[in-house]
XYZ file of C-alpha atoms in Angstrom:
749
model
C 124.057 60.392 121.632
C 125.769 61.593 118.436
C 126.192 65.359 118.299
C 126.780 67.663 115.401
C 129.309 69.860 117.132
C 128.722 73.600 116.901
C 130.631 76.618 118.095
C 127.750 79.105 118.223
C 123.982 79.240 117.995
C 122.339 80.714 114.884
C 121.964 84.500 114.645
C 118.643 85.812 115.908
C 115.834 84.953 113.527
C 117.937 82.475 111.511
C 118.570 78.742 111.621
C 122.215 78.455 110.442
C 124.421 77.139 113.240
C 128.164 77.892 113.349
C 129.872 74.534 112.982
C 132.728 73.984 115.420
C 135.178 72.413 112.957
C 134.663 75.320 110.560
C 135.113 77.906 113.332
C 138.304 76.288 114.654
C 139.825 76.048 111.195
C 138.981 79.642 110.261
C 140.280 81.048 113.546
C 143.446 78.953 113.261
C 144.165 80.198 109.739
C 143.494 83.820 110.627
C 145.576 83.706 113.830
C 148.385 82.081 111.838
C 148.216 84.896 109.273
C 148.453 87.521 112.027
C 151.305 85.772 113.866
C 153.283 85.147 110.685
C 154.252 88.827 110.799
C 156.557 87.973 113.694
C 157.501 84.413 112.655
C 155.192 82.711 115.126
C 152.515 81.603 112.703
C 152.403 77.979 113.846
C 151.878 78.995 117.453
C 149.038 81.225 116.305
C 147.580 78.379 114.255
C 147.416 75.876 117.096
C 146.143 78.463 119.534
C 143.252 79.009 117.136
C 142.720 75.322 116.399
C 142.478 74.350 120.069
C 140.974 77.469 121.651
C 137.397 76.063 121.657
C 138.353 72.414 122.005
C 136.138 72.221 125.104
C 133.070 72.733 122.928
C 133.470 69.106 121.862
C 132.088 68.316 125.310
C 128.462 67.101 124.869
C 127.502 69.130 127.937
C 128.495 72.284 126.083
C 126.369 71.275 123.089
C 123.400 70.839 125.447
C 124.136 74.324 126.779
C 123.994 75.739 123.221
C 120.699 73.957 122.582
C 119.179 75.506 125.703
C 120.475 78.958 124.733
C 118.909 78.622 121.291
C 115.561 77.254 122.441
C 115.251 79.714 125.312
C 113.418 77.089 127.323
C 114.924 78.181 130.620
C 115.311 81.612 132.196
C 118.506 80.442 133.889
C 121.068 78.443 131.910
C 124.205 77.372 133.716
C 127.345 78.046 131.692
C 129.669 75.183 130.771
C 133.441 75.954 130.857
C 135.241 75.219 127.613
C 138.543 77.168 127.508
C 140.118 74.979 130.187
C 140.162 71.863 127.977
C 142.141 73.294 125.071
C 144.480 74.924 127.587
C 145.073 71.588 129.333
C 145.887 69.894 126.031
C 148.392 72.623 125.143
C 149.949 72.458 128.616
C 150.312 68.694 128.525
C 151.815 68.632 125.030
C 153.727 71.921 124.695
C 154.337 73.343 128.158
C 157.313 75.568 127.144
C 155.110 77.545 124.729
C 152.562 80.197 125.727
C 149.735 78.201 124.089
C 148.030 77.140 127.319
C 148.006 80.708 128.649
C 146.454 82.047 125.452
C 143.725 79.457 125.249
C 142.823 79.557 128.938
C 142.523 83.350 128.840
C 140.814 83.951 125.494
C 137.566 84.926 127.263
C 138.515 85.718 130.849
C 141.965 87.272 130.318
C 145.557 86.062 130.544
C 146.145 84.352 133.914
C 149.307 84.270 135.985
C 151.482 81.411 134.719
C 152.237 80.225 138.256
C 148.515 79.681 138.909
C 147.785 77.867 135.654
C 148.796 74.308 136.721
C 146.351 74.340 139.642
C 143.586 75.743 137.440
C 144.128 73.009 134.859
C 144.380 70.208 137.426
C 140.802 70.602 138.664
C 139.599 66.963 138.917
C 135.943 67.796 138.244
C 136.828 68.677 134.636
C 138.941 65.566 133.981
C 136.179 63.372 132.536
C 134.829 66.151 130.329
C 138.369 66.787 129.103
C 138.840 63.187 127.987
C 135.461 63.140 126.216
C 136.144 66.460 124.484
C 139.561 65.291 123.258
C 138.132 62.021 121.942
C 135.379 63.822 120.037
C 137.845 66.402 118.730
C 140.141 63.708 117.335
C 137.242 62.253 115.367
C 136.720 65.586 113.573
C 140.178 67.156 113.623
C 142.413 64.101 113.491
C 145.339 63.325 115.767
C 145.765 66.055 118.398
C 149.381 65.282 119.280
C 150.904 66.699 116.129
C 154.472 66.342 114.929
C 155.326 70.055 115.115
C 158.577 70.836 116.923
C 158.025 74.204 118.551
C 161.311 74.198 120.447
C 163.491 75.874 117.765
C 160.839 78.551 117.323
C 160.525 79.057 121.057
C 164.297 79.278 121.479
C 164.615 81.816 118.661
C 161.864 84.057 120.022
C 162.227 83.666 123.761
C 165.634 84.934 124.814
C 164.478 86.014 128.276
C 161.379 86.371 130.424
C 160.535 89.825 129.056
C 160.626 88.449 125.506
C 158.309 85.638 126.601
C 155.955 88.155 128.209
C 155.629 90.304 125.085
C 155.392 87.336 122.703
C 152.557 85.944 124.827
C 150.686 89.250 124.665
C 151.056 89.512 120.893
C 149.983 85.901 120.299
C 147.048 86.455 122.643
C 146.063 89.441 120.509
C 146.248 87.314 117.349
C 144.000 84.645 118.852
C 141.468 87.057 120.333
C 141.143 89.158 117.184
C 140.833 86.093 114.957
C 138.176 84.604 117.261
C 136.199 87.850 117.462
C 136.352 88.431 113.696
C 135.180 84.931 112.803
C 132.396 85.040 115.395
C 131.336 88.468 114.114
C 131.125 87.123 110.568
C 128.699 84.449 111.777
C 126.464 86.699 113.867
C 126.850 90.037 112.040
C 128.016 89.519 108.447
C 126.997 93.044 107.435
C 129.326 94.396 110.118
C 132.164 92.300 108.706
C 131.632 93.882 105.284
C 131.543 97.311 106.891
C 134.778 96.613 108.730
C 136.507 95.529 105.521
C 135.706 98.896 103.964
C 137.587 100.454 106.892
C 137.364 104.246 107.021
C 137.298 104.714 103.242
C 134.142 106.045 101.649
C 131.621 103.411 100.475
C 132.471 101.848 97.094
C 135.992 103.326 97.213
C 139.227 101.457 97.651
C 140.679 101.147 101.119
C 142.843 104.093 102.165
C 146.501 103.084 102.341
C 149.833 104.585 103.336
C 150.722 105.471 99.743
C 147.596 107.639 99.454
C 148.417 109.401 102.711
C 152.079 110.023 101.894
C 151.255 111.366 98.422
C 148.734 113.861 99.819
C 151.023 114.978 102.618
C 154.077 115.346 100.375
C 152.172 117.498 97.862
C 150.826 119.713 100.648
C 154.186 120.170 102.388
C 156.047 121.003 99.189
C 153.352 123.488 98.208
C 153.528 125.193 101.629
C 157.335 125.324 101.556
C 157.401 126.868 98.081
C 154.833 129.515 99.051
C 156.410 130.442 102.402
C 158.491 133.556 102.927
C 162.124 133.369 104.046
C 161.544 134.184 107.703
C 163.582 132.403 110.350
C 160.491 130.429 111.418
C 159.867 129.105 107.917
C 163.563 128.358 107.452
C 163.504 126.183 110.571
C 160.306 124.445 109.444
C 161.831 123.728 106.043
C 164.993 122.267 107.582
C 162.978 120.151 110.009
C 160.838 118.769 107.180
C 163.844 117.992 104.994
C 165.654 116.307 107.904
C 162.598 114.147 108.590
C 162.189 113.013 104.984
C 165.927 112.309 104.699
C 165.999 110.312 107.946
C 163.024 108.242 106.769
C 165.445 106.356 104.514
C 167.454 105.113 107.527
C 166.925 101.575 108.849
C 164.203 100.970 111.423
C 164.875 101.568 115.102
C 164.552 104.364 117.653
C 164.742 108.021 116.650
C 164.670 111.345 118.489
C 162.911 114.364 117.003
C 163.842 117.481 118.980
C 162.029 120.506 117.579
C 161.297 123.811 119.326
C 157.718 125.014 119.641
C 156.511 126.272 116.282
C 159.071 124.247 114.332
C 156.469 122.136 112.545
C 157.047 118.783 114.267
C 153.394 117.656 113.952
C 153.456 117.397 110.158
C 157.186 116.798 109.710
C 157.045 113.896 112.166
C 154.153 112.386 110.221
C 156.131 112.868 106.997
C 158.988 110.826 108.465
C 156.600 108.116 109.622
C 154.688 107.697 106.355
C 157.770 107.726 104.136
C 159.648 105.375 106.495
C 156.700 102.963 106.632
C 156.551 102.784 102.844
C 160.317 102.371 102.556
C 160.374 99.343 104.882
C 157.004 97.769 104.103
C 155.366 98.630 107.434
C 151.606 98.491 107.876
C 150.608 101.565 109.824
C 151.527 104.713 111.727
C 150.443 105.188 115.355
C 150.709 108.635 116.953
C 150.337 108.611 120.739
C 149.907 111.898 122.616
C 149.404 112.519 126.330
C 146.309 114.739 126.408
C 142.971 114.599 124.623
C 143.174 118.346 123.971
C 146.281 117.753 121.830
C 144.677 114.773 120.094
C 141.767 116.850 118.831
C 144.149 119.549 117.650
C 146.487 117.033 115.960
C 143.658 115.118 114.291
C 142.196 118.316 112.876
C 145.572 119.250 111.352
C 145.893 115.814 109.724
C 142.306 115.731 108.468
C 142.618 119.146 106.843
C 145.303 117.698 104.577
C 144.571 113.972 104.334
C 140.780 113.949 104.412
C 138.102 113.549 107.058
C 138.144 109.737 107.035
C 141.896 109.197 106.764
C 142.566 109.249 110.511
C 141.274 106.929 113.221
C 140.887 108.954 116.415
C 140.889 106.558 119.372
C 140.475 107.955 122.856
C 137.819 108.112 125.538
C 136.794 111.724 124.833
C 136.549 111.462 121.031
C 134.061 114.057 119.836
C 130.851 112.375 118.638
C 129.024 115.663 118.080
C 130.275 115.835 114.506
C 127.838 113.043 113.647
C 124.811 115.093 114.722
C 123.058 117.769 112.695
C 122.688 121.279 114.117
C 118.893 121.379 114.162
C 118.114 117.930 115.535
C 119.966 115.243 117.377
C 119.766 112.528 114.754
C 122.644 110.913 112.943
C 122.329 111.085 109.176
C 123.033 107.907 107.185
C 126.493 108.857 105.858
C 127.679 110.057 109.255
C 126.240 106.969 110.916
C 128.163 104.743 108.524
C 131.469 106.555 109.074
C 130.970 106.551 112.840
C 130.233 102.813 112.800
C 133.357 102.097 110.743
C 135.505 104.178 113.082
C 134.040 102.402 116.106
C 134.850 99.006 114.579
C 138.388 100.118 113.715
C 139.095 101.117 117.316
C 138.656 97.472 118.333
C 141.717 96.183 116.485
C 143.456 99.180 114.819
C 143.309 97.610 111.367
C 143.756 100.980 109.609
C 146.868 102.781 108.315
C 146.836 105.921 110.530
C 145.821 106.040 114.188
C 145.963 108.922 116.645
C 145.499 107.796 120.223
C 146.629 108.573 123.763
C 149.708 107.269 125.508
C 147.288 105.887 128.108
C 145.444 103.823 125.479
C 148.694 102.607 123.879
C 150.650 101.585 126.962
C 147.819 100.375 129.178
C 146.838 98.089 126.274
C 150.406 96.785 125.990
C 150.358 95.852 129.680
C 146.715 94.694 129.855
C 145.473 91.124 130.199
C 141.833 91.477 129.124
C 140.886 90.308 125.603
C 139.185 93.523 124.500
C 142.171 95.666 125.510
C 144.748 93.286 124.012
C 142.921 92.642 120.739
C 144.699 95.450 118.865
C 148.257 94.577 119.945
C 149.244 92.395 116.987
C 148.595 95.387 114.725
C 151.351 97.310 116.513
C 153.793 94.899 114.874
C 155.313 96.415 111.689
C 154.394 99.980 112.560
C 155.882 103.400 113.227
C 155.022 104.738 116.690
C 155.392 108.476 117.266
C 155.393 109.328 120.968
C 154.500 113.006 121.034
C 155.424 115.071 124.100
C 157.300 111.996 125.266
C 158.654 113.826 128.318
C 155.228 113.432 129.951
C 155.642 109.672 130.431
C 155.616 108.993 134.189
C 159.080 108.404 135.651
C 157.874 105.568 137.870
C 156.804 103.469 134.847
C 159.743 104.133 132.534
C 161.514 100.811 133.030
C 158.641 98.639 131.757
C 157.749 101.167 129.037
C 161.279 101.338 127.640
C 161.681 97.581 127.962
C 158.623 96.927 125.780
C 159.549 99.644 123.278
C 163.045 98.196 122.928
C 161.675 94.686 122.386
C 159.191 95.931 119.786
C 162.025 97.597 117.874
C 164.415 94.648 118.187
C 162.047 91.819 117.242
C 158.779 93.130 115.827
C 159.741 95.563 113.057
C 158.644 98.654 114.958
C 160.213 102.090 114.624
C 159.756 104.499 117.541
C 160.062 108.292 117.332
C 160.585 110.193 120.601
C 159.133 113.587 119.809
C 159.322 116.708 122.028
C 161.019 120.056 122.516
C 162.290 118.863 125.907
C 163.970 115.522 125.221
C 164.182 113.128 128.192
C 167.309 111.022 128.782
C 166.076 107.663 127.509
C 169.362 106.394 126.071
C 172.122 104.268 127.567
C 172.120 102.149 130.706
C 172.588 103.495 134.210
C 172.187 102.006 137.634
C 168.592 103.239 137.779
C 167.345 103.051 134.187
C 167.996 100.652 131.342
C 167.486 102.918 128.355
C 166.905 102.437 124.657
C 169.812 101.388 122.448
C 171.166 102.942 119.260
C 168.931 106.017 119.341
C 169.459 108.279 116.319
C 168.703 111.990 116.067
C 166.515 113.004 113.138
C 167.767 116.564 113.617
C 171.538 116.668 114.151
C 172.271 118.002 117.671
C 174.186 121.057 116.408
C 171.357 121.955 114.038
C 168.769 121.394 116.782
C 170.564 123.849 119.080
C 170.639 126.343 116.219
C 166.884 125.889 115.712
C 166.181 126.550 119.377
C 168.288 129.707 119.208
C 166.654 130.890 115.976
C 163.175 130.385 117.409
C 163.773 132.136 120.727
C 160.567 134.046 121.225
C 160.609 134.816 124.935
C 162.605 136.287 127.770
C 162.496 134.415 131.058
C 162.099 136.377 134.299
C 162.727 134.669 137.630
C 160.956 135.678 140.837
C 161.975 133.039 143.348
C 161.669 135.125 146.509
C 158.030 134.087 146.997
C 154.895 135.758 145.663
C 151.469 135.966 147.231
C 148.602 135.566 144.767
C 148.048 139.299 145.136
C 151.681 139.903 144.076
C 151.003 137.924 140.911
C 147.979 140.080 140.104
C 149.899 143.266 140.950
C 152.511 142.302 138.366
C 149.794 141.800 135.742
C 148.480 145.286 136.452
C 151.903 146.937 136.619
C 152.831 145.564 133.175
C 149.368 146.263 131.734
C 148.995 142.656 130.655
C 145.459 142.570 129.263
C 146.251 139.188 127.696
C 148.077 136.634 129.850
C 148.188 132.930 130.639
C 148.682 131.946 134.299
C 149.663 128.297 134.832
C 149.498 126.877 138.346
C 150.270 123.507 139.899
C 146.885 122.480 141.321
C 143.187 122.948 140.688
C 142.833 124.503 144.127
C 145.431 127.147 143.243
C 143.541 128.070 140.062
C 140.396 128.679 142.092
C 142.290 130.811 144.601
C 143.772 133.002 141.835
C 140.361 133.310 140.157
C 138.966 134.624 143.454
C 141.735 137.233 143.729
C 141.161 138.330 140.128
C 137.415 138.599 140.627
C 137.978 140.745 143.706
C 139.989 143.244 141.637
C 136.983 144.573 139.739
C 138.696 147.954 139.218
C 141.469 146.269 137.268
C 139.709 143.324 135.562
C 136.328 142.648 134.014
C 134.923 139.233 134.980
C 133.953 138.648 131.352
C 137.657 138.709 130.438
C 138.672 135.988 132.937
C 138.726 132.314 131.933
C 139.639 129.048 133.595
C 140.873 125.649 132.392
C 141.304 122.591 134.589
C 139.844 119.138 135.045
C 137.135 120.720 137.199
C 135.518 121.443 133.834
C 134.057 118.665 131.691
C 135.725 118.048 128.327
C 132.965 119.753 126.334
C 133.304 122.846 128.515
C 137.109 122.882 128.142
C 136.832 122.721 124.350
C 134.481 125.694 124.374
C 136.774 127.703 126.663
C 139.758 127.014 124.393
C 137.781 128.094 121.324
C 136.694 131.323 123.039
C 140.210 132.104 124.257
C 141.691 131.553 120.778
C 139.096 133.853 119.252
C 139.761 136.615 121.808
C 143.508 136.370 121.296
C 143.065 136.549 117.533
C 140.873 139.646 117.832
C 143.153 141.284 120.441
C 140.460 141.297 123.117
C 141.295 141.201 126.844
C 141.836 137.626 128.008
C 143.278 136.322 131.276
C 143.366 132.515 131.326
C 144.044 130.780 134.646
C 144.905 127.134 134.109
C 146.487 123.997 135.463
C 149.013 122.029 133.385
C 146.246 120.870 130.981
C 147.131 123.820 128.746
C 150.892 123.341 128.522
C 152.071 120.647 126.136
C 151.105 121.130 122.509
C 147.981 123.287 122.933
C 147.929 125.919 120.193
C 147.610 129.183 122.142
C 149.574 132.405 121.616
C 149.741 134.810 124.576
C 152.062 137.825 124.832
C 152.777 136.915 128.481
C 152.845 133.680 130.457
C 153.136 133.375 134.244
C 154.227 129.938 135.426
C 154.360 128.896 139.070
C 157.585 126.984 139.732
C 156.968 123.421 138.595
C 158.849 120.660 136.750
C 161.417 122.202 134.390
C 160.013 120.588 131.258
C 156.528 121.881 132.148
C 157.891 125.412 132.524
C 159.471 125.328 129.063
C 156.320 123.798 127.598
C 154.274 126.615 129.132
C 156.682 129.086 127.553
C 155.704 127.579 124.202
C 152.279 129.226 124.642
C 153.971 132.661 124.678
C 154.629 134.575 121.434
C 154.081 131.259 119.664
C 153.812 132.799 116.206
C 156.722 135.202 116.774
C 154.621 138.312 116.128
C 156.203 140.166 119.042
C 159.885 140.961 119.467
C 160.098 138.744 122.522
C 157.319 137.531 124.750
C 157.464 137.627 128.528
C 157.612 134.404 130.603
C 157.545 134.978 134.346
C 158.592 132.045 136.554
C 157.514 132.703 140.137
C 157.677 130.838 143.435
C 154.235 130.965 145.110
C 154.091 131.688 148.821
C 150.587 130.217 148.882
C 149.185 126.957 147.595
C 150.781 123.522 147.452
C 152.691 121.301 145.041
C 151.424 117.759 144.304
C 153.430 115.137 146.146
C 155.427 112.267 144.675
C 157.115 112.549 141.265
C 155.837 116.090 140.795
C 157.362 117.348 144.043
C 160.670 115.657 143.218
C 160.698 117.376 139.820
C 159.921 120.746 141.394
C 162.770 120.376 143.890
C 165.221 119.562 141.083
C 163.919 122.515 139.053
C 164.457 124.939 141.935
C 168.026 123.692 142.249
C 168.666 124.360 138.567
C 166.891 127.731 138.536
C 169.198 128.964 141.269
C 172.225 128.141 139.154
C 174.079 131.117 137.701
C 173.926 131.633 133.925
C 171.244 128.980 133.424
C 170.112 129.053 129.786
C 166.582 127.674 129.406
C 166.904 127.991 125.626
C 169.591 125.288 125.593
C 167.893 121.884 125.051
C 170.899 120.051 126.538
C 169.907 121.218 130.040
C 167.216 118.527 130.074
C 169.716 115.675 129.924
C 170.949 116.550 133.423
C 167.446 117.350 134.677
C 165.891 114.050 133.638
C 168.868 111.972 134.764
C 168.372 113.363 138.265
C 164.650 112.560 138.205
C 165.196 108.952 137.185
C 167.211 108.281 140.313
C 163.969 108.487 142.290
C 162.873 105.192 140.725
C 161.832 104.132 137.232
C 159.773 101.090 138.260
C 158.032 102.031 141.468
C 155.457 99.222 141.209
C 158.036 96.492 140.431
C 156.247 95.732 137.175
C 159.379 94.248 135.645
C 159.512 91.687 138.454
C 155.861 90.836 137.818
C 156.616 90.451 134.103
C 159.455 88.062 134.970
C 156.933 85.913 136.817
C 154.433 86.224 133.931
C 151.817 87.499 136.352
C 149.599 89.106 133.732
C 146.649 90.098 135.980
C 148.893 91.832 138.510
C 150.815 93.705 135.795
C 147.515 94.966 134.378
C 146.415 96.051 137.843
C 149.645 97.882 138.701
C 150.391 99.541 135.344
C 148.342 102.744 135.366
C 149.420 105.974 133.665
C 146.461 107.665 135.306
C 145.599 106.944 138.905
C 142.438 104.885 139.231
C 141.458 106.372 142.615
C 138.833 108.529 140.890
C 135.125 108.409 140.134
C 133.648 110.133 137.096
C 130.390 112.054 137.262
C 128.266 113.273 134.354
C 127.604 117.001 134.124
C 124.244 118.061 132.675
C 126.091 120.696 130.682
C 123.746 121.240 127.731
C 120.453 120.142 126.220
C 122.050 117.308 124.243
C 123.299 115.467 127.294
C 120.092 116.173 129.186
C 118.075 114.601 126.346
C 120.341 111.530 126.262
C 120.037 111.116 130.026
C 116.226 111.273 129.787
C 116.332 108.513 127.155
C 118.394 106.338 129.481
C 115.476 106.175 131.888
C 113.749 103.875 129.405
C 116.490 101.515 128.280
C 119.788 99.887 129.207
C 123.029 101.833 128.790
C 125.211 100.654 125.911
C 128.747 101.355 124.724
C 127.539 104.131 122.413
C 125.980 105.905 125.397
C 129.258 105.765 127.306
C 131.108 107.251 124.337
C 128.530 110.009 124.000
C 128.660 110.839 127.712
C 132.475 110.883 128.005
C 132.934 114.583 127.046
C 130.445 115.510 129.757
C 132.293 113.779 132.579
C 134.468 115.177 135.347
C 136.801 112.848 137.260
C 136.792 113.403 141.017
C 139.206 111.991 143.542
C 137.324 109.413 145.563
C 137.405 111.571 148.692
C 135.935 114.464 146.647
C 133.263 112.209 145.216
C 132.278 111.021 148.694
C 131.727 114.664 149.722
C 129.079 115.033 147.019
C 127.836 111.470 146.563
C 124.500 112.250 148.228
C 123.892 114.803 145.463
C 124.428 112.250 142.671
C 122.021 109.901 140.937
C 123.428 106.483 139.982
C 121.976 105.617 136.559
C 124.061 102.464 136.046
C 126.522 100.584 138.241
C 129.319 103.070 138.935
C 127.854 105.739 136.596
C 126.652 108.901 138.315
C 124.926 112.117 137.264
C 126.167 115.116 139.227
C 123.408 116.864 141.156
C 125.536 119.500 142.851
C 126.550 122.935 141.596
C 128.436 123.614 138.376
C 129.830 127.110 137.767
C 130.108 128.724 134.341
C 133.798 129.536 134.964
C 135.034 127.420 137.874
C 133.299 124.178 136.982
C 132.163 121.536 139.422
C 131.518 122.600 143.004
C 133.051 120.216 145.521
C 132.500 120.339 149.268
C 132.536 123.852 150.712
C 133.011 125.409 147.262
C 129.537 124.310 146.244
C 127.964 127.055 148.372
C 130.415 129.842 147.504
C 129.134 130.581 143.990
C 127.093 133.555 142.904
C 123.705 132.008 141.957
C 123.762 133.987 138.708
C 126.862 132.053 137.620
C 125.538 128.581 138.373
C 124.768 126.326 135.422
C 123.206 123.624 137.602
């Protein structure tokens, strides 16, 4: 039987099939275009040309016919990726082509397992038939290309091979998805091409962004007074714009809290990208609370649609009107464009999380890897870089170094507490040729000029009641208390609530991951308003409030924790310099516990340093010694570099986790909007938009905590639960025994 070979069935309600030869050619050309950015265009081309070679199998064409006719309720799938992968393995084994093609639907496999997968005898006859049919349409399959010089130039070691494979995989997957989308959803392709720009307007580019930012910064600098704060901000901005002229590579940006690093760092990135013909700027931050704050700062200057915000808790409420929960047409269009852009990051300015960035770089699934080729030729700003987990530093720094060396990437390490990421030691192979945007002498001067606090040490051991007594003795009606665990925050809240003669319950607030994201945003907004209006405000929090959150308390109490966390907490004290000096109290709790593992190691090292005579916490150089000591505990605790050597892509993806995956998320029925959405879900299947909407209403519980309350939950989709236990207006979710300790008047559920 003679077949007209097709790649895909017609779109619903239409009769135009997607011809296979056309699909293979278009994907090959697009993948080649993507891979040309890193001189691997031919590898991209043949990955695209052969990725669906197995669809030349007549059995696959029968499968498509059945799918289109809908004549059977059960249609057995016909494998197709294996045939193109076998051809690539037989002809060009040294290249990553076989891995890419085999994994373009299911994910990159382990290289050691690929030969057995390809040698399956039951596919041998289909393979021969598919190749014969392919040669009739495509011509000779064994081409005359000599990949060896290209492979030798790109693959200097196993880590280079690993990263090249990931980037080529991204090129193939994105090209395949884009061409398939154009067949099934051409209107979506047009929408994607408009990117985040307004309809009928030209696409936003880096020149537009830099021009707007430069005008704004120069206007602010000219209008500012000559205070020490503004002098520092001016010098930081000028240093960033000057350094932008330097060749690409790795840079450090050490700026004290309040020194303007958010906008000055972006100024460096935009100007540097334009200078060296780079495509985009990617800002990665550790916490969603900082993302929202950072994005708002950028949008105020650059425009609402200039920034792609990509993280799990992105606020979708902005697309809803106040009086009814319907998306208007303009908002719907912008939301749809942003959603499309998150798939492959084909926009000039992205703000995301370090989790999204690095877990994508070490992933093996197509949807996670799709964006990776658009990291090539970019500037990556790693904000609050000290928060990267010590146990994953070796693979992280290895990939960052390779991106800078071979893929035209510039990395900016941005924080007030710079980690020791340079040089090679016996326990950490650091980044090479790191340059300081702010000269070290000038940076020290900035930290001295912006000293806003006095540190007080109380290391003899305080009960929670001693902490509260100190608040009362110093008449601190506004104070931030930062503790090491969620359990400790609840204990301190109980002590505060029992001191009704000294504190009004209405003045006490709480922030931790016991609250859903929507609740945390509301607490932060309330706290900021009370501080601004000089109203009483005692905020008890875990570390979620420390790095980068824009709060300004006259006093901060920090339980002894990692040294960098202590200094970050101090950045929430007298932030705007309105007081002479704020008060930061570092105390050793006699009650409560410290999280084990890396955190405990960091606390032990901090205690050692705090007991040192004449310790100056305003000297940024103290962190060099601190971090060097931490790294000795192990910078690759999961042996990910060994797995990368073996090209075991599934195992790397499994082991590389910035956030522990031993949790289960539950949905909190926090307000009427989420309750309405949950009612709607009773009548239809849950889609990706529902998951995005529900994310701000979720609380992540450790699995043992979830098991304590599982009987109270309703499972509305596989692995998706609605919390049926108690939820307190201040303390958040009630777990185990705590669920019966709440005053009924304070329960929200």
